[in-house]
């Protein structure tokens, strides 16, 4: 039995070596692919236009028909890692407590889409979204899921960033509640 096992492993190794040596590895093509993947492009330039310090007007709704709650805050956007990613740091007050949030936004050259992560001091999870540029709104429409700590289920999210000009943009955040999409937050960003 041991001999059969050893022979099977040896045959598999011989097959793997033969297959690999029979294939030509195009290192130049591999290099070009990685260079394309890692080089910031026009989408990264678009993100960089949002760099700087922003005043935030934040409106939140706790549920359908609930009165809006308003607060203000600040956001600092900075391109990091050679212009490949944008880090956003938000500070505000939430229900009378200091609020901090951190986003990372990327444009994935290979997947041809925007990616966004969000963490804040009001939770311990990470929200992850994927989005596409929508020229009809001059913005990015993201979709994704996050964990709802009340129901202990994943819920669908949609976020819409609209860029009015170089000094103003908005974020509209929606979630699915009881099978219906509801708007739960809007943030107006104005360059300071």
JSON list of C-alpha atoms in Angstrom, two decimals:
[
{"chain": "A", "resi": 1, "resn": "UNK", "atom": "CA", "xyz": [0.00, 0.00, 0.00]},
{"chain": "A", "resi": 2, "resn": "UNK", "atom": "CA", "xyz": [2.83, 2.35, 0.92]},
{"chain": "A", "resi": 3, "resn": "UNK", "atom": "CA", "xyz": [4.58, 1.57, -2.38]},
{"chain": "A", "resi": 4, "resn": "UNK", "atom": "CA", "xyz": [1.44, 2.41, -4.37]},
{"chain": "A", "resi": 5, "resn": "UNK", "atom": "CA", "xyz": [1.13, 5.71, -2.54]},
{"chain": "A", "resi": 6, "resn": "UNK", "atom": "CA", "xyz": [4.78, 6.61, -3.21]},
{"chain": "A", "resi": 7, "resn": "UNK", "atom": "CA", "xyz": [4.41, 5.66, -6.91]},
{"chain": "A", "resi": 8, "resn": "UNK", "atom": "CA", "xyz": [1.24, 7.78, -7.22]},
{"chain": "A", "resi": 9, "resn": "UNK", "atom": "CA", "xyz": [2.98, 10.82, -5.71]},
{"chain": "A", "resi": 10, "resn": "UNK", "atom": "CA", "xyz": [6.03, 10.31, -7.97]},
{"chain": "A", "resi": 11, "resn": "UNK", "atom": "CA", "xyz": [3.80, 10.04, -11.06]},
{"chain": "A", "resi": 12, "resn": "UNK", "atom": "CA", "xyz": [1.93, 13.22, -10.10]},
{"chain": "A", "resi": 13, "resn": "UNK", "atom": "CA", "xyz": [5.24, 15.09, -9.61]},
{"chain": "A", "resi": 14, "resn": "UNK", "atom": "CA", "xyz": [6.53, 13.89, -12.99]},
{"chain": "A", "resi": 15, "resn": "UNK", "atom": "CA", "xyz": [3.30, 15.00, -14.67]},
{"chain": "A", "resi": 16, "resn": "UNK", "atom": "CA", "xyz": [3.47, 18.43, -13.01]},
{"chain": "A", "resi": 17, "resn": "UNK", "atom": "CA", "xyz": [7.11, 18.97, -14.06]},
{"chain": "A", "resi": 18, "resn": "UNK", "atom": "CA", "xyz": [6.44, 17.81, -17.63]},
{"chain": "A", "resi": 19, "resn": "UNK", "atom": "CA", "xyz": [3.36, 20.05, -17.97]},
{"chain": "A", "resi": 20, "resn": "UNK", "atom": "CA", "xyz": [5.16, 23.11, -16.57]},
{"chain": "A", "resi": 21, "resn": "UNK", "atom": "CA", "xyz": [8.23, 22.70, -18.77]},
{"chain": "A", "resi": 22, "resn": "UNK", "atom": "CA", "xyz": [6.02, 22.18, -21.85]},
{"chain": "A", "resi": 23, "resn": "UNK", "atom": "CA", "xyz": [4.29, 25.53, -21.27]},
{"chain": "A", "resi": 24, "resn": "UNK", "atom": "CA", "xyz": [6.15, 28.66, -22.26]},
{"chain": "A", "resi": 25, "resn": "UNK", "atom": "CA", "xyz": [6.09, 31.33, -19.61]},
{"chain": "A", "resi": 26, "resn": "UNK", "atom": "CA", "xyz": [5.81, 34.78, -21.18]},
{"chain": "A", "resi": 27, "resn": "UNK", "atom": "CA", "xyz": [7.49, 36.86, -18.50]},
{"chain": "A", "resi": 28, "resn": "UNK", "atom": "CA", "xyz": [7.17, 40.04, -20.58]},
{"chain": "A", "resi": 29, "resn": "UNK", "atom": "CA", "xyz": [3.38, 39.62, -20.73]},
{"chain": "A", "resi": 30, "resn": "UNK", "atom": "CA", "xyz": [3.26, 38.97, -17.01]},
{"chain": "A", "resi": 31, "resn": "UNK", "atom": "CA", "xyz": [5.33, 42.10, -16.37]},
{"chain": "A", "resi": 32, "resn": "UNK", "atom": "CA", "xyz": [3.07, 44.22, -18.62]},
{"chain": "A", "resi": 33, "resn": "UNK", "atom": "CA", "xyz": [-0.06, 42.92, -16.85]},
{"chain": "A", "resi": 34, "resn": "UNK", "atom": "CA", "xyz": [1.33, 43.81, -13.43]},
{"chain": "A", "resi": 35, "resn": "UNK", "atom": "CA", "xyz": [2.48, 47.25, -14.63]},
{"chain": "A", "resi": 36, "resn": "UNK", "atom": "CA", "xyz": [-1.01, 47.97, -15.99]},
{"chain": "A", "resi": 37, "resn": "UNK", "atom": "CA", "xyz": [-2.56, 46.75, -12.75]},
{"chain": "A", "resi": 38, "resn": "UNK", "atom": "CA", "xyz": [-0.33, 48.88, -10.51]},
{"chain": "A", "resi": 39, "resn": "UNK", "atom": "CA", "xyz": [-0.17, 52.14, -12.49]},
{"chain": "A", "resi": 40, "resn": "UNK", "atom": "CA", "xyz": [-2.62, 54.89, -11.44]},
{"chain": "A", "resi": 41, "resn": "UNK", "atom": "CA", "xyz": [-4.77, 56.15, -14.30]},
{"chain": "A", "resi": 42, "resn": "UNK", "atom": "CA", "xyz": [-7.58, 58.63, -15.03]},
{"chain": "A", "resi": 43, "resn": "UNK", "atom": "CA", "xyz": [-9.90, 57.09, -12.43]},
{"chain": "A", "resi": 44, "resn": "UNK", "atom": "CA", "xyz": [-7.24, 57.66, -9.75]},
{"chain": "A", "resi": 45, "resn": "UNK", "atom": "CA", "xyz": [-6.92, 61.27, -10.96]},
{"chain": "A", "resi": 46, "resn": "UNK", "atom": "CA", "xyz": [-10.70, 61.58, -10.54]},
{"chain": "A", "resi": 47, "resn": "UNK", "atom": "CA", "xyz": [-10.38, 60.39, -6.92]},
{"chain": "A", "resi": 48, "resn": "UNK", "atom": "CA", "xyz": [-7.48, 62.80, -6.29]},
{"chain": "A", "resi": 49, "resn": "UNK", "atom": "CA", "xyz": [-9.76, 65.74, -7.17]},
{"chain": "A", "resi": 50, "resn": "UNK", "atom": "CA", "xyz": [-11.54, 65.00, -3.88]},
{"chain": "A", "resi": 51, "resn": "UNK", "atom": "CA", "xyz": [-8.32, 65.41, -1.86]},
{"chain": "A", "resi": 52, "resn": "UNK", "atom": "CA", "xyz": [-8.36, 68.07, 0.83]},
{"chain": "A", "resi": 53, "resn": "UNK", "atom": "CA", "xyz": [-10.42, 69.19, 3.78]},
{"chain": "A", "resi": 54, "resn": "UNK", "atom": "CA", "xyz": [-14.20, 69.18, 3.62]},
{"chain": "A", "resi": 55, "resn": "UNK", "atom": "CA", "xyz": [-17.02, 70.47, 5.83]},
{"chain": "A", "resi": 56, "resn": "UNK", "atom": "CA", "xyz": [-19.82, 67.90, 6.12]},
{"chain": "A", "resi": 57, "resn": "UNK", "atom": "CA", "xyz": [-23.54, 68.45, 6.63]},
{"chain": "A", "resi": 58, "resn": "UNK", "atom": "CA", "xyz": [-24.92, 65.07, 7.69]},
{"chain": "A", "resi": 59, "resn": "UNK", "atom": "CA", "xyz": [-28.60, 64.08, 7.70]},
{"chain": "A", "resi": 60, "resn": "UNK", "atom": "CA", "xyz": [-29.65, 60.66, 9.01]},
{"chain": "A", "resi": 61, "resn": "UNK", "atom": "CA", "xyz": [-32.95, 58.80, 9.23]},
{"chain": "A", "resi": 62, "resn": "UNK", "atom": "CA", "xyz": [-33.35, 55.92, 11.70]},
{"chain": "A", "resi": 63, "resn": "UNK", "atom": "CA", "xyz": [-36.14, 54.39, 9.67]},
{"chain": "A", "resi": 64, "resn": "UNK", "atom": "CA", "xyz": [-38.94, 55.10, 7.18]},
{"chain": "A", "resi": 65, "resn": "UNK", "atom": "CA", "xyz": [-41.02, 58.04, 8.37]},
{"chain": "A", "resi": 66, "resn": "UNK", "atom": "CA", "xyz": [-38.57, 58.92, 11.17]},
{"chain": "A", "resi": 67, "resn": "UNK", "atom": "CA", "xyz": [-37.67, 62.58, 11.52]},
{"chain": "A", "resi": 68, "resn": "UNK", "atom": "CA", "xyz": [-34.24, 63.51, 10.17]},
{"chain": "A", "resi": 69, "resn": "UNK", "atom": "CA", "xyz": [-31.35, 63.97, 12.57]},
{"chain": "A", "resi": 70, "resn": "UNK", "atom": "CA", "xyz": [-28.70, 66.49, 11.55]},
{"chain": "A", "resi": 71, "resn": "UNK", "atom": "CA", "xyz": [-25.11, 67.03, 12.55]},
{"chain": "A", "resi": 72, "resn": "UNK", "atom": "CA", "xyz": [-21.94, 68.46, 11.07]},
{"chain": "A", "resi": 73, "resn": "UNK", "atom": "CA", "xyz": [-18.43, 67.12, 10.71]},
{"chain": "A", "resi": 74, "resn": "UNK", "atom": "CA", "xyz": [-15.21, 67.24, 8.77]},
{"chain": "A", "resi": 75, "resn": "UNK", "atom": "CA", "xyz": [-13.54, 64.98, 6.26]},
{"chain": "A", "resi": 76, "resn": "UNK", "atom": "CA", "xyz": [-9.93, 64.89, 5.08]},
{"chain": "A", "resi": 77, "resn": "UNK", "atom": "CA", "xyz": [-9.26, 62.95, 1.86]},
{"chain": "A", "resi": 78, "resn": "UNK", "atom": "CA", "xyz": [-5.67, 62.03, 0.95]},
{"chain": "A", "resi": 79, "resn": "UNK", "atom": "CA", "xyz": [-4.25, 59.91, -1.84]},
{"chain": "A", "resi": 80, "resn": "UNK", "atom": "CA", "xyz": [-1.87, 57.29, -0.41]},
{"chain": "A", "resi": 81, "resn": "UNK", "atom": "CA", "xyz": [0.53, 54.64, -1.71]},
{"chain": "A", "resi": 82, "resn": "UNK", "atom": "CA", "xyz": [1.71, 56.58, -4.71]},
{"chain": "A", "resi": 83, "resn": "UNK", "atom": "CA", "xyz": [-1.77, 57.76, -5.75]},
{"chain": "A", "resi": 84, "resn": "UNK", "atom": "CA", "xyz": [-3.27, 54.27, -5.88]},
{"chain": "A", "resi": 85, "resn": "UNK", "atom": "CA", "xyz": [-5.77, 54.65, -3.02]},
{"chain": "A", "resi": 86, "resn": "UNK", "atom": "CA", "xyz": [-7.64, 57.43, -1.29]},
{"chain": "A", "resi": 87, "resn": "UNK", "atom": "CA", "xyz": [-7.94, 57.50, 2.47]},
{"chain": "A", "resi": 88, "resn": "UNK", "atom": "CA", "xyz": [-10.83, 59.48, 3.95]},
{"chain": "A", "resi": 89, "resn": "UNK", "atom": "CA", "xyz": [-10.97, 60.41, 7.65]},
{"chain": "A", "resi": 90, "resn": "UNK", "atom": "CA", "xyz": [-14.27, 61.68, 9.01]},
{"chain": "A", "resi": 91, "resn": "UNK", "atom": "CA", "xyz": [-14.88, 63.25, 12.43]},
{"chain": "A", "resi": 92, "resn": "UNK", "atom": "CA", "xyz": [-18.25, 64.28, 13.80]},
{"chain": "A", "resi": 93, "resn": "UNK", "atom": "CA", "xyz": [-20.68, 63.83, 16.69]},
{"chain": "A", "resi": 94, "resn": "UNK", "atom": "CA", "xyz": [-23.16, 60.96, 16.70]},
{"chain": "A", "resi": 95, "resn": "UNK", "atom": "CA", "xyz": [-25.86, 60.98, 19.38]},
{"chain": "A", "resi": 96, "resn": "UNK", "atom": "CA", "xyz": [-23.70, 63.27, 21.52]},
{"chain": "A", "resi": 97, "resn": "UNK", "atom": "CA", "xyz": [-20.58, 61.11, 21.24]},
{"chain": "A", "resi": 98, "resn": "UNK", "atom": "CA", "xyz": [-17.38, 61.67, 19.24]},
{"chain": "A", "resi": 99, "resn": "UNK", "atom": "CA", "xyz": [-17.51, 59.87, 15.91]},
{"chain": "A", "resi": 100, "resn": "UNK", "atom": "CA", "xyz": [-14.54, 58.77, 13.79]},
{"chain": "A", "resi": 101, "resn": "UNK", "atom": "CA", "xyz": [-14.70, 57.02, 10.43]},
{"chain": "A", "resi": 102, "resn": "UNK", "atom": "CA", "xyz": [-12.08, 55.80, 7.99]},
{"chain": "A", "resi": 103, "resn": "UNK", "atom": "CA", "xyz": [-12.63, 54.93, 4.34]},
{"chain": "A", "resi": 104, "resn": "UNK", "atom": "CA", "xyz": [-10.32, 53.51, 1.73]},
{"chain": "A", "resi": 105, "resn": "UNK", "atom": "CA", "xyz": [-11.32, 54.00, -1.89]},
{"chain": "A", "resi": 106, "resn": "UNK", "atom": "CA", "xyz": [-9.60, 52.35, -4.83]},
{"chain": "A", "resi": 107, "resn": "UNK", "atom": "CA", "xyz": [-10.03, 51.94, -8.53]},
{"chain": "A", "resi": 108, "resn": "UNK", "atom": "CA", "xyz": [-9.08, 48.37, -9.42]},
{"chain": "A", "resi": 109, "resn": "UNK", "atom": "CA", "xyz": [-7.51, 48.55, -12.89]},
{"chain": "A", "resi": 110, "resn": "UNK", "atom": "CA", "xyz": [-7.95, 44.82, -13.44]},
{"chain": "A", "resi": 111, "resn": "UNK", "atom": "CA", "xyz": [-11.59, 44.55, -12.39]},
{"chain": "A", "resi": 112, "resn": "UNK", "atom": "CA", "xyz": [-12.39, 48.02, -13.80]},
{"chain": "A", "resi": 113, "resn": "UNK", "atom": "CA", "xyz": [-14.40, 49.09, -10.80]},
{"chain": "A", "resi": 114, "resn": "UNK", "atom": "CA", "xyz": [-14.21, 51.28, -7.73]},
{"chain": "A", "resi": 115, "resn": "UNK", "atom": "CA", "xyz": [-13.86, 49.60, -4.34]},
{"chain": "A", "resi": 116, "resn": "UNK", "atom": "CA", "xyz": [-14.63, 51.16, -0.97]},
{"chain": "A", "resi": 117, "resn": "UNK", "atom": "CA", "xyz": [-14.17, 50.05, 2.62]},
{"chain": "A", "resi": 118, "resn": "UNK", "atom": "CA", "xyz": [-15.50, 51.77, 5.72]},
{"chain": "A", "resi": 119, "resn": "UNK", "atom": "CA", "xyz": [-14.78, 51.36, 9.43]},
{"chain": "A", "resi": 120, "resn": "UNK", "atom": "CA", "xyz": [-15.80, 53.57, 12.34]},
{"chain": "A", "resi": 121, "resn": "UNK", "atom": "CA", "xyz": [-15.80, 53.71, 16.12]},
{"chain": "A", "resi": 122, "resn": "UNK", "atom": "CA", "xyz": [-19.51, 52.82, 16.28]},
{"chain": "A", "resi": 123, "resn": "UNK", "atom": "CA", "xyz": [-18.87, 49.19, 15.26]},
{"chain": "A", "resi": 124, "resn": "UNK", "atom": "CA", "xyz": [-16.27, 46.46, 14.85]},
{"chain": "A", "resi": 125, "resn": "UNK", "atom": "CA", "xyz": [-17.02, 45.30, 11.30]},
{"chain": "A", "resi": 126, "resn": "UNK", "atom": "CA", "xyz": [-15.84, 46.39, 7.88]},
{"chain": "A", "resi": 127, "resn": "UNK", "atom": "CA", "xyz": [-18.25, 47.54, 5.18]},
{"chain": "A", "resi": 128, "resn": "UNK", "atom": "CA", "xyz": [-17.10, 46.68, 1.65]},
{"chain": "A", "resi": 129, "resn": "UNK", "atom": "CA", "xyz": [-18.66, 48.10, -1.52]},
{"chain": "A", "resi": 130, "resn": "UNK", "atom": "CA", "xyz": [-18.04, 47.81, -5.27]},
{"chain": "A", "resi": 131, "resn": "UNK", "atom": "CA", "xyz": [-19.01, 50.52, -7.70]},
{"chain": "A", "resi": 132, "resn": "UNK", "atom": "CA", "xyz": [-19.03, 51.84, -11.24]},
{"chain": "A", "resi": 133, "resn": "UNK", "atom": "CA", "xyz": [-18.79, 55.36, -12.63]},
{"chain": "A", "resi": 134, "resn": "UNK", "atom": "CA", "xyz": [-22.19, 56.59, -13.85]},
{"chain": "A", "resi": 135, "resn": "UNK", "atom": "CA", "xyz": [-21.78, 59.49, -16.29]},
{"chain": "A", "resi": 136, "resn": "UNK", "atom": "CA", "xyz": [-25.52, 60.32, -16.14]},
{"chain": "A", "resi": 137, "resn": "UNK", "atom": "CA", "xyz": [-25.10, 61.50, -12.52]},
{"chain": "A", "resi": 138, "resn": "UNK", "atom": "CA", "xyz": [-21.40, 62.40, -12.70]},
{"chain": "A", "resi": 139, "resn": "UNK", "atom": "CA", "xyz": [-20.75, 60.01, -9.86]},
{"chain": "A", "resi": 140, "resn": "UNK", "atom": "CA", "xyz": [-20.09, 56.53, -8.53]},
{"chain": "A", "resi": 141, "resn": "UNK", "atom": "CA", "xyz": [-22.82, 54.05, -7.62]},
{"chain": "A", "resi": 142, "resn": "UNK", "atom": "CA", "xyz": [-21.67, 51.47, -5.08]},
{"chain": "A", "resi": 143, "resn": "UNK", "atom": "CA", "xyz": [-23.43, 48.31, -3.92]},
{"chain": "A", "resi": 144, "resn": "UNK", "atom": "CA", "xyz": [-22.54, 45.87, -1.20]},
{"chain": "A", "resi": 145, "resn": "UNK", "atom": "CA", "xyz": [-23.58, 44.28, 2.04]},
{"chain": "A", "resi": 146, "resn": "UNK", "atom": "CA", "xyz": [-23.00, 44.85, 5.72]},
{"chain": "A", "resi": 147, "resn": "UNK", "atom": "CA", "xyz": [-23.82, 42.97, 8.87]},
{"chain": "A", "resi": 148, "resn": "UNK", "atom": "CA", "xyz": [-26.83, 44.22, 10.83]},
{"chain": "A", "resi": 149, "resn": "UNK", "atom": "CA", "xyz": [-26.04, 43.74, 14.55]},
{"chain": "A", "resi": 150, "resn": "UNK", "atom": "CA", "xyz": [-29.76, 43.79, 15.42]},
{"chain": "A", "resi": 151, "resn": "UNK", "atom": "CA", "xyz": [-31.00, 41.03, 13.10]},
{"chain": "A", "resi": 152, "resn": "UNK", "atom": "CA", "xyz": [-27.59, 39.31, 12.81]},
{"chain": "A", "resi": 153, "resn": "UNK", "atom": "CA", "xyz": [-28.11, 39.14, 9.05]},
{"chain": "A", "resi": 154, "resn": "UNK", "atom": "CA", "xyz": [-26.34, 40.64, 6.07]},
{"chain": "A", "resi": 155, "resn": "UNK", "atom": "CA", "xyz": [-28.26, 43.53, 4.50]},
{"chain": "A", "resi": 156, "resn": "UNK", "atom": "CA", "xyz": [-27.99, 45.07, 1.04]},
{"chain": "A", "resi": 157, "resn": "UNK", "atom": "CA", "xyz": [-26.56, 48.57, 0.70]},
{"chain": "A", "resi": 158, "resn": "UNK", "atom": "CA", "xyz": [-26.30, 51.13, -2.05]},
{"chain": "A", "resi": 159, "resn": "UNK", "atom": "CA", "xyz": [-24.30, 54.35, -1.92]},
{"chain": "A", "resi": 160, "resn": "UNK", "atom": "CA", "xyz": [-24.35, 57.09, -4.52]},
{"chain": "A", "resi": 161, "resn": "UNK", "atom": "CA", "xyz": [-21.61, 59.71, -4.74]},
{"chain": "A", "resi": 162, "resn": "UNK", "atom": "CA", "xyz": [-22.46, 62.70, -6.95]},
{"chain": "A", "resi": 163, "resn": "UNK", "atom": "CA", "xyz": [-19.81, 65.26, -7.85]},
{"chain": "A", "resi": 164, "resn": "UNK", "atom": "CA", "xyz": [-21.38, 68.64, -8.52]},
{"chain": "A", "resi": 165, "resn": "UNK", "atom": "CA", "xyz": [-18.06, 70.44, -9.08]},
{"chain": "A", "resi": 166, "resn": "UNK", "atom": "CA", "xyz": [-14.51, 70.53, -7.66]},
{"chain": "A", "resi": 167, "resn": "UNK", "atom": "CA", "xyz": [-15.78, 72.04, -4.39]},
{"chain": "A", "resi": 168, "resn": "UNK", "atom": "CA", "xyz": [-19.01, 70.13, -3.71]},
{"chain": "A", "resi": 169, "resn": "UNK", "atom": "CA", "xyz": [-20.11, 66.51, -3.68]},
{"chain": "A", "resi": 170, "resn": "UNK", "atom": "CA", "xyz": [-22.79, 64.45, -1.98]},
{"chain": "A", "resi": 171, "resn": "UNK", "atom": "CA", "xyz": [-23.17, 60.94, -0.61]},
{"chain": "A", "resi": 172, "resn": "UNK", "atom": "CA", "xyz": [-26.59, 59.27, -0.44]},
{"chain": "A", "resi": 173, "resn": "UNK", "atom": "CA", "xyz": [-26.72, 56.00, 1.52]},
{"chain": "A", "resi": 174, "resn": "UNK", "atom": "CA", "xyz": [-29.52, 53.44, 1.20]},
{"chain": "A", "resi": 175, "resn": "UNK", "atom": "CA", "xyz": [-30.22, 50.08, 2.84]},
{"chain": "A", "resi": 176, "resn": "UNK", "atom": "CA", "xyz": [-32.86, 47.44, 2.32]},
{"chain": "A", "resi": 177, "resn": "UNK", "atom": "CA", "xyz": [-35.31, 47.19, 5.23]},
{"chain": "A", "resi": 178, "resn": "UNK", "atom": "CA", "xyz": [-38.21, 44.74, 5.12]},
{"chain": "A", "resi": 179, "resn": "UNK", "atom": "CA", "xyz": [-37.66, 44.20, 1.40]},
{"chain": "A", "resi": 180, "resn": "UNK", "atom": "CA", "xyz": [-37.66, 47.92, 0.51]},
{"chain": "A", "resi": 181, "resn": "UNK", "atom": "CA", "xyz": [-34.76, 50.24, -0.14]},
{"chain": "A", "resi": 182, "resn": "UNK", "atom": "CA", "xyz": [-34.79, 53.25, 2.21]},
{"chain": "A", "resi": 183, "resn": "UNK", "atom": "CA", "xyz": [-32.52, 56.26, 2.35]},
{"chain": "A", "resi": 184, "resn": "UNK", "atom": "CA", "xyz": [-30.83, 56.39, 5.73]},
{"chain": "A", "resi": 185, "resn": "UNK", "atom": "CA", "xyz": [-28.16, 59.07, 5.28]},
{"chain": "A", "resi": 186, "resn": "UNK", "atom": "CA", "xyz": [-27.13, 62.01, 3.14]},
{"chain": "A", "resi": 187, "resn": "UNK", "atom": "CA", "xyz": [-23.85, 63.89, 3.47]},
{"chain": "A", "resi": 188, "resn": "UNK", "atom": "CA", "xyz": [-23.11, 67.18, 1.70]},
{"chain": "A", "resi": 189, "resn": "UNK", "atom": "CA", "xyz": [-19.39, 67.84, 1.36]},
{"chain": "A", "resi": 190, "resn": "UNK", "atom": "CA", "xyz": [-18.15, 71.41, 0.81]},
{"chain": "A", "resi": 191, "resn": "UNK", "atom": "CA", "xyz": [-14.46, 72.14, 0.36]},
{"chain": "A", "resi": 192, "resn": "UNK", "atom": "CA", "xyz": [-13.01, 74.20, 3.21]}
]
